[in-house]
């Protein structure tokens, strides 16, 4: 190999030599961390290891092209890159491996993710935005392969928005849209649908995105011939190559062990994407994976001798070493000295990381043991307590589970004893749990002053002569006000732009605010959500529209694995306040009136799930959410757009509170709880029940996540002593969640005189047509008769058997 330093950067030979040796130092450091990290797992100090060995040299080249303000959306092989941009030290690498719960030691996730999952801090400790233009940014990784792709699309699209919409305040977020979003993926994971969906969408949108494919020919044990047509991802993507007067990609190929070629390639890709705002795909082939996929097994099981020999000869670090010697940048002896020093530094870094992790746990054990020894002296069960103490102190490298588990077991042995030492143990256990539990459970939702739960309710107000209008006009005029008030708000989805969505809730908005802020997308739900996540991570306020609730299943993996966990898995140091707009509930047929709420609410903890019964309530939720910094899903009633509602005179200002139920009708006999379209049917049933002497109380849940934070439902049950949950989801779906919240969280069972009831849809999806709805989901008569039956059982003389 040869190199022309002038092609890399206009610097002197000595400076270039120093740069090369610096890069080699980083590569060797990363490799030593991988090698030692594997040993730490196999000796039991760490739980699992997945490393970036074999990918070091291309990541060095990439880091040279990566600028302040840029974003990475990668996967768990990118440790060398993170080291090269100065965002990962040796100690931090091992802190992540050990799952250190202190964000100062493991800034990637405070021990919440396994090693190899990287992030930078977009927020300070109070939840305020850092200046993202003055730092190199990495969005937080997730383990599902290709799951990083949809988010990457949005990170790149944000640059396009900042470049082309002058009204947006780009302070802290963009320098005229000059930032590039960089993605990485393993060649095997390019078989995932999310990869192809994102590649296609980026080509359509023409956003500044550079996608690197690390190609080592395997996906764990499965060779590329079983993964990819022609065994070559760039070959089959040739049709995406841009040509004159067409959109598309610039597609580049480079060998992963060729340092100067890699540097040139990444500089070229950066210039193309940054200058012309178009996507680039870099296929980095002939890479290796020296230690196999992970610590779960050895690659010798599935690679033959010929392949293993080839990998040994083409190891990218070895190839760079040979190139350095051949070009007289250093001698073998000089490199050996560098390598020896690095081994020592990595060992010392590992030792420091382990000490920082282990020392507090040992101190906690010491305190506990002293407490237990004092307790044992006064206990009749001293022999059993002593045995537990000895078991605990015999553990060479204890974890916190060992400490708390021992303490709780000891407590059983003094169950019937009364002593100050027992009280001290109880206090220690309670304090320990209160101190330690948040290290694993905090930041599912925002802790900042912008938490959605802090936004106060503002009721809609009306003129005396307020007109009854199609409800779609309420939502439309509210969006109009929001777009005018917030230049950073934008909405996109299938049919959201030109025709103003299928229900005309965005009528005229694209014409008024432009195609960038109100835009149509292809039929690709996962990347619609990805657009929203990425743009929200860069300071915009996107509203991603999924046309129907039924089709949100396409995007549920991204919502669950990425959006819902983002704030949690970064210990509150990244956020994506994305609003997902959809419509659902009762309409026509299997694919337009399903109710997947039970599945949704149990898969997206970390996202608020809001189920307004009408468009005024929905509009109020949008107004609330845009004053907060949290993600949410709003499910509008699909059959409500043409129903009549009064037009408020404070459009854009009224706010529906999260987690607050509303009593629609007061009553004394039974509490009926529901939401969405079914709630309106329950309200009608309440009117008919009064005719037979049954006075029901009707409560609109409004917000499934969070749920009734004021515990108003149990207050109602304390009055009526009966409960029925009415839900159009399948049996055991959302109704089971609702019932659990009411009975177990609010302890409503204390007040019940009758068995709590649920009335749900049938187990199947709803059949087509009005009759299909009637015989698939709770009908007006179903509600009437179910309530009547409860009252018949309670008082058969006043309510004789109906049928």
mmCIF file of C-alpha atoms in Angstrom, residues 3-205:
data_model
loop_
_atom_site.group_PDB
_atom_site.id
_atom_site.type_symbol
_atom_site.label_atom_id
_atom_site.label_comp_id
_atom_site.label_asym_id
_atom_site.label_seq_id
_atom_site.Cartn_x
_atom_site.Cartn_y
_atom_site.Cartn_z
ATOM 1 C CA UNK A 3 -0.288 6.809 0.797
ATOM 2 C CA UNK A 4 -0.405 10.398 -0.267
ATOM 3 C CA UNK A 5 -0.664 12.472 2.919
ATOM 4 C CA UNK A 6 -1.845 15.483 0.893
ATOM 5 C CA UNK A 7 -5.015 13.581 0.018
ATOM 6 C CA UNK A 8 -5.830 13.240 3.707
ATOM 7 C CA UNK A 9 -5.094 16.698 5.014
ATOM 8 C CA UNK A 10 -2.797 19.572 4.166
ATOM 9 C CA UNK A 11 -0.337 18.999 7.006
ATOM 10 C CA UNK A 12 3.393 18.414 7.307
ATOM 11 C CA UNK A 13 4.958 14.973 7.096
ATOM 12 C CA UNK A 14 5.793 14.981 10.792
ATOM 13 C CA UNK A 15 2.279 16.003 11.743
ATOM 14 C CA UNK A 16 0.858 13.327 9.475
ATOM 15 C CA UNK A 17 3.189 10.744 11.000
ATOM 16 C CA UNK A 18 2.074 11.767 14.483
ATOM 17 C CA UNK A 19 -1.558 11.487 13.370
ATOM 18 C CA UNK A 20 -0.991 7.999 11.999
ATOM 19 C CA UNK A 21 0.681 6.803 15.182
ATOM 20 C CA UNK A 22 -2.060 8.375 17.271
ATOM 21 C CA UNK A 23 -4.628 6.454 15.241
ATOM 22 C CA UNK A 24 -2.684 3.223 15.617
ATOM 23 C CA UNK A 25 -2.514 3.815 19.367
ATOM 24 C CA UNK A 26 -6.286 4.139 19.519
ATOM 25 C CA UNK A 27 -6.753 1.004 17.403
ATOM 26 C CA UNK A 28 -4.456 -1.059 19.627
ATOM 27 C CA UNK A 29 -6.071 0.362 22.776
ATOM 28 C CA UNK A 30 -9.503 -0.626 21.512
ATOM 29 C CA UNK A 31 -8.295 -4.109 20.610
ATOM 30 C CA UNK A 32 -6.685 -4.620 24.007
ATOM 31 C CA UNK A 33 -9.928 -3.533 25.670
ATOM 32 C CA UNK A 34 -11.797 -6.135 23.617
ATOM 33 C CA UNK A 35 -9.334 -8.884 24.492
ATOM 34 C CA UNK A 36 -9.241 -8.068 28.179
ATOM 35 C CA UNK A 37 -12.991 -7.463 28.233
ATOM 36 C CA UNK A 38 -13.600 -10.985 26.999
ATOM 37 C CA UNK A 39 -11.435 -12.363 29.792
ATOM 38 C CA UNK A 40 -13.367 -10.332 32.364
ATOM 39 C CA UNK A 41 -16.582 -11.981 31.192
ATOM 40 C CA UNK A 42 -15.163 -15.489 31.084
ATOM 41 C CA UNK A 43 -13.767 -15.102 34.619
ATOM 42 C CA UNK A 44 -17.156 -13.935 35.888
ATOM 43 C CA UNK A 45 -16.537 -10.267 36.674
ATOM 44 C CA UNK A 46 -18.819 -9.145 33.854
ATOM 45 C CA UNK A 47 -22.043 -10.714 32.627
ATOM 46 C CA UNK A 48 -21.706 -10.519 28.854
ATOM 47 C CA UNK A 49 -19.359 -9.067 26.286
ATOM 48 C CA UNK A 50 -19.787 -7.951 22.688
ATOM 49 C CA UNK A 51 -16.879 -6.032 21.220
ATOM 50 C CA UNK A 52 -15.644 -4.058 18.235
ATOM 51 C CA UNK A 53 -12.493 -5.983 17.443
ATOM 52 C CA UNK A 54 -11.808 -6.294 13.723
ATOM 53 C CA UNK A 55 -13.553 -2.982 12.924
ATOM 54 C CA UNK A 56 -10.963 -0.612 14.373
ATOM 55 C CA UNK A 57 -9.359 0.925 11.278
ATOM 56 C CA UNK A 58 -12.483 1.983 9.337
ATOM 57 C CA UNK A 59 -13.780 3.581 12.501
ATOM 58 C CA UNK A 60 -10.628 5.674 12.797
ATOM 59 C CA UNK A 61 -11.198 6.949 9.262
ATOM 60 C CA UNK A 62 -14.837 7.662 10.036
ATOM 61 C CA UNK A 63 -13.917 9.619 13.165
ATOM 62 C CA UNK A 64 -11.732 11.949 11.084
ATOM 63 C CA UNK A 65 -14.741 12.944 8.983
ATOM 64 C CA UNK A 66 -17.098 13.293 11.937
ATOM 65 C CA UNK A 67 -17.587 16.909 13.016
ATOM 66 C CA UNK A 68 -19.139 18.753 15.928
ATOM 67 C CA UNK A 69 -22.905 18.718 15.551
ATOM 68 C CA UNK A 70 -22.906 15.426 13.656
ATOM 69 C CA UNK A 71 -24.835 12.452 15.011
ATOM 70 C CA UNK A 72 -24.077 8.766 15.118
ATOM 71 C CA UNK A 73 -26.781 6.077 15.022
ATOM 72 C CA UNK A 74 -24.877 2.850 15.151
ATOM 73 C CA UNK A 75 -24.627 -0.536 16.709
ATOM 74 C CA UNK A 76 -22.553 -2.413 19.236
ATOM 75 C CA UNK A 77 -19.265 -2.649 17.309
ATOM 76 C CA UNK A 78 -18.373 1.054 17.316
ATOM 77 C CA UNK A 79 -16.143 1.308 20.391
ATOM 78 C CA UNK A 80 -13.059 2.418 18.426
ATOM 79 C CA UNK A 81 -15.001 5.297 16.894
ATOM 80 C CA UNK A 82 -16.191 6.432 20.314
ATOM 81 C CA UNK A 83 -12.613 6.344 21.566
ATOM 82 C CA UNK A 84 -11.378 8.238 18.519
ATOM 83 C CA UNK A 85 -13.844 11.114 19.011
ATOM 84 C CA UNK A 86 -12.899 11.337 22.678
ATOM 85 C CA UNK A 87 -16.165 10.025 24.106
ATOM 86 C CA UNK A 88 -14.983 6.693 25.535
ATOM 87 C CA UNK A 89 -12.039 6.105 27.859
ATOM 88 C CA UNK A 90 -10.559 2.798 28.965
ATOM 89 C CA UNK A 91 -12.121 3.189 32.413
ATOM 90 C CA UNK A 92 -15.522 3.995 30.895
ATOM 91 C CA UNK A 93 -15.291 0.977 28.617
ATOM 92 C CA UNK A 94 -14.837 -1.331 31.590
ATOM 93 C CA UNK A 95 -17.359 0.539 33.734
ATOM 94 C CA UNK A 96 -19.934 -0.256 31.085
ATOM 95 C CA UNK A 97 -18.828 -3.876 31.031
ATOM 96 C CA UNK A 98 -19.270 -4.116 34.809
ATOM 97 C CA UNK A 99 -22.644 -2.263 34.701
ATOM 98 C CA UNK A 100 -21.521 0.576 36.950
ATOM 99 C CA UNK A 101 -24.674 2.459 37.984
ATOM 100 C CA UNK A 102 -22.947 5.822 38.384
ATOM 101 C CA UNK A 103 -23.454 7.965 35.271
ATOM 102 C CA UNK A 104 -20.082 9.626 35.956
ATOM 103 C CA UNK A 105 -18.314 6.296 35.571
ATOM 104 C CA UNK A 106 -20.503 4.826 32.816
ATOM 105 C CA UNK A 107 -21.769 7.877 30.908
ATOM 106 C CA UNK A 108 -23.286 5.663 28.219
ATOM 107 C CA UNK A 109 -26.148 4.309 30.310
ATOM 108 C CA UNK A 110 -25.219 4.172 34.002
ATOM 109 C CA UNK A 111 -25.118 0.399 33.847
ATOM 110 C CA UNK A 112 -28.495 -0.056 32.178
ATOM 111 C CA UNK A 113 -27.188 -1.407 28.906
ATOM 112 C CA UNK A 114 -24.615 -4.063 28.217
ATOM 113 C CA UNK A 115 -21.208 -2.885 27.038
ATOM 114 C CA UNK A 116 -20.854 -1.786 23.450
ATOM 115 C CA UNK A 117 -23.962 0.402 23.543
ATOM 116 C CA UNK A 118 -22.885 3.990 23.249
ATOM 117 C CA UNK A 119 -24.395 7.437 23.786
ATOM 118 C CA UNK A 120 -23.388 11.011 24.441
ATOM 119 C CA UNK A 121 -25.227 13.465 26.666
ATOM 120 C CA UNK A 122 -27.673 15.718 24.859
ATOM 121 C CA UNK A 123 -29.085 16.948 28.177
ATOM 122 C CA UNK A 124 -27.588 18.210 31.392
ATOM 123 C CA UNK A 125 -28.506 16.680 34.744
ATOM 124 C CA UNK A 126 -31.614 18.909 34.953
ATOM 125 C CA UNK A 127 -32.905 17.811 31.577
ATOM 126 C CA UNK A 128 -31.917 20.993 29.710
ATOM 127 C CA UNK A 129 -30.455 20.799 26.209
ATOM 128 C CA UNK A 130 -26.715 21.006 25.812
ATOM 129 C CA UNK A 131 -25.379 22.853 22.785
ATOM 130 C CA UNK A 132 -25.350 19.942 20.334
ATOM 131 C CA UNK A 133 -23.481 21.975 17.710
ATOM 132 C CA UNK A 134 -20.414 22.157 19.946
ATOM 133 C CA UNK A 135 -20.092 18.458 20.644
ATOM 134 C CA UNK A 136 -19.893 15.191 18.774
ATOM 135 C CA UNK A 137 -23.156 13.338 19.277
ATOM 136 C CA UNK A 138 -24.126 9.698 19.474
ATOM 137 C CA UNK A 139 -27.742 8.662 19.790
ATOM 138 C CA UNK A 140 -28.166 5.850 22.301
ATOM 139 C CA UNK A 141 -27.772 2.375 20.823
ATOM 140 C CA UNK A 142 -30.252 -0.464 21.082
ATOM 141 C CA UNK A 143 -29.498 -4.154 20.733
ATOM 142 C CA UNK A 144 -32.092 -5.180 18.087
ATOM 143 C CA UNK A 145 -30.060 -5.212 14.890
ATOM 144 C CA UNK A 146 -31.228 -2.658 12.307
ATOM 145 C CA UNK A 147 -33.279 -0.971 15.040
ATOM 146 C CA UNK A 148 -30.946 2.023 14.767
ATOM 147 C CA UNK A 149 -31.926 2.635 11.152
ATOM 148 C CA UNK A 150 -35.287 4.473 11.446
ATOM 149 C CA UNK A 151 -33.872 6.885 14.036
ATOM 150 C CA UNK A 152 -30.936 7.569 11.709
ATOM 151 C CA UNK A 153 -33.350 8.797 9.048
ATOM 152 C CA UNK A 154 -34.806 11.380 11.409
ATOM 153 C CA UNK A 155 -31.412 12.545 12.628
ATOM 154 C CA UNK A 156 -30.462 13.255 9.023
ATOM 155 C CA UNK A 157 -33.793 14.841 8.143
ATOM 156 C CA UNK A 158 -33.386 17.333 10.976
ATOM 157 C CA UNK A 159 -30.450 18.874 9.084
ATOM 158 C CA UNK A 160 -32.645 19.278 6.036
ATOM 159 C CA UNK A 161 -35.288 21.026 8.119
ATOM 160 C CA UNK A 162 -32.839 23.390 9.770
ATOM 161 C CA UNK A 163 -31.282 24.255 6.406
ATOM 162 C CA UNK A 164 -34.565 25.004 4.659
ATOM 163 C CA UNK A 165 -36.911 26.465 7.279
ATOM 164 C CA UNK A 166 -35.575 29.824 8.379
ATOM 165 C CA UNK A 167 -38.216 30.386 11.062
ATOM 166 C CA UNK A 168 -36.902 27.549 13.198
ATOM 167 C CA UNK A 169 -34.653 28.441 16.111
ATOM 168 C CA UNK A 170 -31.567 26.333 15.471
ATOM 169 C CA UNK A 171 -29.704 27.585 18.537
ATOM 170 C CA UNK A 172 -27.967 24.625 20.209
ATOM 171 C CA UNK A 173 -29.175 22.270 17.473
ATOM 172 C CA UNK A 174 -27.795 23.111 14.051
ATOM 173 C CA UNK A 175 -25.371 25.215 12.067
ATOM 174 C CA UNK A 176 -27.455 25.890 8.974
ATOM 175 C CA UNK A 177 -28.184 22.189 8.593
ATOM 176 C CA UNK A 178 -24.557 21.307 7.863
ATOM 177 C CA UNK A 179 -24.589 18.266 10.139
ATOM 178 C CA UNK A 180 -24.369 14.714 8.824
ATOM 179 C CA UNK A 181 -26.044 11.712 10.436
ATOM 180 C CA UNK A 182 -23.796 8.667 10.333
ATOM 181 C CA UNK A 183 -25.117 5.136 10.598
ATOM 182 C CA UNK A 184 -23.420 1.793 11.039
ATOM 183 C CA UNK A 185 -24.696 -1.743 10.661
ATOM 184 C CA UNK A 186 -23.302 -5.241 10.283
ATOM 185 C CA UNK A 187 -23.625 -6.787 6.847
ATOM 186 C CA UNK A 188 -25.926 -9.549 8.120
ATOM 187 C CA UNK A 189 -28.373 -7.041 9.566
ATOM 188 C CA UNK A 190 -28.838 -5.431 6.166
ATOM 189 C CA UNK A 191 -31.255 -8.317 5.615
ATOM 190 C CA UNK A 192 -33.660 -6.701 8.066
ATOM 191 C CA UNK A 193 -36.684 -4.910 6.669
ATOM 192 C CA UNK A 194 -35.871 -1.815 8.700
ATOM 193 C CA UNK A 195 -32.624 -1.446 6.767
ATOM 194 C CA UNK A 196 -34.318 -1.514 3.384
ATOM 195 C CA UNK A 197 -37.195 0.684 4.524
ATOM 196 C CA UNK A 198 -34.757 3.300 5.799
ATOM 197 C CA UNK A 199 -32.491 3.133 2.758
ATOM 198 C CA UNK A 200 -35.456 3.695 0.474
ATOM 199 C CA UNK A 201 -36.883 6.538 2.581
ATOM 200 C CA UNK A 202 -33.531 8.345 2.784
ATOM 201 C CA UNK A 203 -33.189 8.095 -0.973
ATOM 202 C CA UNK A 204 -36.614 9.617 -1.441
ATOM 203 C CA UNK A 205 -36.095 12.387 1.110
#
